[in-house]
Amino acid sequence: MGVDLGTKTIGLALSDVSRSIASPLETIRRTKFTADAERMIALAKNHGVVALIFGLPLNMDGTEGPRCQSTRAFVRNLEKLTDLPVAFWDERMSTMAVTRTLLDADASRARRAELVDKMAASYILQGALDRLRKL
């Protein structure tokens, strides 16, 4: 499951069973950690997820800033609630790339807002899947 952890939403994506194609799943509107984590874990169980790939929002120069610290803290707390392995994937430019795709598709502002987080999660997961295939 790909995860795009934002301050207001959490975008989620799944891969197919052959782990080659990522697809957007859902956007969770963030409330409190426990509720957010429970929803994510429930979806993971329902879909037979075997690992979580979190987008790591690195700075453009590759360093880690406050958003990375926040993501790592969320994952540390989540790991106490699930046995699923967690990996991080560089998510630089993912939201920008997805937004550009939606603009090219002439999606309205409301439609872009509805789709961008789960599509960013899909973009993150697809990058990780592509890398795994090359190993």
PDB file of C-alpha atoms in Angstrom, residues 3-99:
ATOM      1  CA  VAL A   3       0.845   6.210   1.513  1.00  0.00           C
ATOM      2  CA  ASP A   4       1.028   9.954   0.865  1.00  0.00           C
ATOM      3  CA  LEU A   5       0.891  11.441   4.361  1.00  0.00           C
ATOM      4  CA  GLY A   6      -0.249  15.048   4.338  1.00  0.00           C
ATOM      5  CA  THR A   7      -1.163  17.431   7.118  1.00  0.00           C
ATOM      6  CA  LYS A   8      -4.882  17.354   6.243  1.00  0.00           C
ATOM      7  CA  THR A   9      -5.273  14.109   4.293  1.00  0.00           C
ATOM      8  CA  ILE A  10      -3.690  10.703   3.756  1.00  0.00           C
ATOM      9  CA  GLY A  11      -3.680   9.390   0.212  1.00  0.00           C
ATOM     10  CA  LEU A  12      -3.638   5.612  -0.208  1.00  0.00           C
ATOM     11  CA  ALA A  13      -2.915   3.384  -3.191  1.00  0.00           C
ATOM     12  CA  LEU A  14      -2.706  -0.345  -3.880  1.00  0.00           C
ATOM     13  CA  SER A  15      -0.816  -2.479  -6.329  1.00  0.00           C
ATOM     14  CA  ASP A  16      -2.192  -5.368  -8.334  1.00  0.00           C
ATOM     15  CA  VAL A  17      -1.383  -8.901  -7.150  1.00  0.00           C
ATOM     16  CA  SER A  18       1.638  -9.120  -9.451  1.00  0.00           C
ATOM     17  CA  ARG A  19       2.989  -5.927  -7.854  1.00  0.00           C
ATOM     18  CA  SER A  20       3.419  -4.153 -11.174  1.00  0.00           C
ATOM     19  CA  ILE A  21       0.731  -1.478 -11.350  1.00  0.00           C
ATOM     20  CA  ALA A  22      -0.264   0.963  -8.609  1.00  0.00           C
ATOM     21  CA  SER A  23      -3.808   2.340  -8.454  1.00  0.00           C
ATOM     22  CA  PRO A  24      -5.321   5.065  -6.269  1.00  0.00           C
ATOM     23  CA  LEU A  25      -7.481   3.692  -3.458  1.00  0.00           C
ATOM     24  CA  GLU A  26      -8.776   6.311  -1.047  1.00  0.00           C
ATOM     25  CA  THR A  27      -8.118   9.631   0.619  1.00  0.00           C
ATOM     26  CA  ILE A  28      -8.533   9.719   4.383  1.00  0.00           C
ATOM     27  CA  ARG A  29      -9.420  13.109   5.861  1.00  0.00           C
ATOM     28  CA  ARG A  30      -7.097  13.375   8.873  1.00  0.00           C
ATOM     29  CA  THR A  31      -8.617  13.692  12.322  1.00  0.00           C
ATOM     30  CA  LYS A  32      -6.641  12.088  15.148  1.00  0.00           C
ATOM     31  CA  PHE A  33      -3.748   9.659  14.862  1.00  0.00           C
ATOM     32  CA  THR A  34      -5.654   6.690  16.317  1.00  0.00           C
ATOM     33  CA  ALA A  35      -8.627   7.069  13.978  1.00  0.00           C
ATOM     34  CA  ASP A  36      -6.378   7.635  10.966  1.00  0.00           C
ATOM     35  CA  ALA A  37      -4.191   4.633  11.815  1.00  0.00           C
ATOM     36  CA  GLU A  38      -7.189   2.367  12.462  1.00  0.00           C
ATOM     37  CA  ARG A  39      -8.704   3.247   9.076  1.00  0.00           C
ATOM     38  CA  MET A  40      -5.398   2.654   7.298  1.00  0.00           C
ATOM     39  CA  ILE A  41      -4.834  -0.689   9.049  1.00  0.00           C
ATOM     40  CA  ALA A  42      -8.423  -1.804   8.359  1.00  0.00           C
ATOM     41  CA  LEU A  43      -8.030  -1.029   4.648  1.00  0.00           C
ATOM     42  CA  ALA A  44      -4.685  -2.843   4.613  1.00  0.00           C
ATOM     43  CA  LYS A  45      -6.284  -5.952   6.144  1.00  0.00           C
ATOM     44  CA  ASN A  46      -9.288  -5.827   3.811  1.00  0.00           C
ATOM     45  CA  HIS A  47      -7.043  -5.666   0.757  1.00  0.00           C
ATOM     46  CA  GLY A  48      -4.405  -8.182   1.880  1.00  0.00           C
ATOM     47  CA  VAL A  49      -1.626  -5.607   2.004  1.00  0.00           C
ATOM     48  CA  VAL A  50       1.813  -7.041   2.791  1.00  0.00           C
ATOM     49  CA  ALA A  51       3.787  -3.793   3.265  1.00  0.00           C
ATOM     50  CA  LEU A  52       3.380  -0.032   3.542  1.00  0.00           C
ATOM     51  CA  ILE A  53       5.389   2.368   1.372  1.00  0.00           C
ATOM     52  CA  PHE A  54       5.362   5.869   2.854  1.00  0.00           C
ATOM     53  CA  GLY A  55       6.333   8.835   0.750  1.00  0.00           C
ATOM     54  CA  LEU A  56       9.184  10.679   2.459  1.00  0.00           C
ATOM     55  CA  PRO A  57       8.932  14.421   1.740  1.00  0.00           C
ATOM     56  CA  LEU A  58      12.616  15.229   1.360  1.00  0.00           C
ATOM     57  CA  ASN A  59      13.766  18.758   0.647  1.00  0.00           C
ATOM     58  CA  MET A  60      14.826  19.427  -2.937  1.00  0.00           C
ATOM     59  CA  ASP A  61      18.492  19.091  -1.902  1.00  0.00           C
ATOM     60  CA  GLY A  62      17.792  15.639  -0.426  1.00  0.00           C
ATOM     61  CA  THR A  63      17.930  16.680   3.226  1.00  0.00           C
ATOM     62  CA  GLU A  64      15.222  15.912   5.757  1.00  0.00           C
ATOM     63  CA  GLY A  65      13.165  18.729   7.208  1.00  0.00           C
ATOM     64  CA  PRO A  66      10.212  19.011   9.602  1.00  0.00           C
ATOM     65  CA  ARG A  67       7.803  17.177   7.249  1.00  0.00           C
ATOM     66  CA  CYS A  68      10.136  14.154   7.178  1.00  0.00           C
ATOM     67  CA  GLN A  69      10.333  14.204  10.963  1.00  0.00           C
ATOM     68  CA  SER A  70       6.533  14.275  11.138  1.00  0.00           C
ATOM     69  CA  THR A  71       6.250  11.350   8.703  1.00  0.00           C
ATOM     70  CA  ARG A  72       8.812   9.315  10.612  1.00  0.00           C
ATOM     71  CA  ALA A  73       7.009  10.021  13.913  1.00  0.00           C
ATOM     72  CA  PHE A  74       3.689   8.888  12.393  1.00  0.00           C
ATOM     73  CA  VAL A  75       5.340   5.665  11.196  1.00  0.00           C
ATOM     74  CA  ARG A  76       6.983   5.027  14.588  1.00  0.00           C
ATOM     75  CA  ASN A  77       3.560   5.248  16.228  1.00  0.00           C
ATOM     76  CA  LEU A  78       1.901   3.171  13.502  1.00  0.00           C
ATOM     77  CA  GLU A  79       4.476   0.387  13.867  1.00  0.00           C
ATOM     78  CA  LYS A  80       3.216  -0.142  17.428  1.00  0.00           C
ATOM     79  CA  LEU A  81      -0.218  -1.022  15.987  1.00  0.00           C
ATOM     80  CA  THR A  82       0.673  -3.295  13.068  1.00  0.00           C
ATOM     81  CA  ASP A  83       3.200  -5.936  12.062  1.00  0.00           C
ATOM     82  CA  LEU A  84       3.273  -4.763   8.450  1.00  0.00           C
ATOM     83  CA  PRO A  85       6.759  -3.849   7.267  1.00  0.00           C
ATOM     84  CA  VAL A  86       7.226  -0.185   6.384  1.00  0.00           C
ATOM     85  CA  ALA A  87       9.544   1.364   3.815  1.00  0.00           C
ATOM     86  CA  PHE A  88      10.084   4.958   2.751  1.00  0.00           C
ATOM     87  CA  TRP A  89      10.188   6.259  -0.804  1.00  0.00           C
ATOM     88  CA  ASP A  90      11.414   9.674  -1.933  1.00  0.00           C
ATOM     89  CA  GLU A  91       8.259  11.564  -2.822  1.00  0.00           C
ATOM     90  CA  ARG A  92       9.827  14.755  -4.123  1.00  0.00           C
ATOM     91  CA  MET A  93       7.794  16.153  -6.988  1.00  0.00           C
ATOM     92  CA  SER A  94       5.030  13.501  -6.711  1.00  0.00           C
ATOM     93  CA  THR A  95       2.223  15.963  -5.994  1.00  0.00           C
ATOM     94  CA  MET A  96       3.508  18.320  -8.679  1.00  0.00           C
ATOM     95  CA  ALA A  97       3.662  15.515 -11.270  1.00  0.00           C
ATOM     96  CA  VAL A  98       0.147  14.334 -10.408  1.00  0.00           C
ATOM     97  CA  THR A  99      -1.236  17.875 -10.463  1.00  0.00           C
TER      98      THR A  99
END
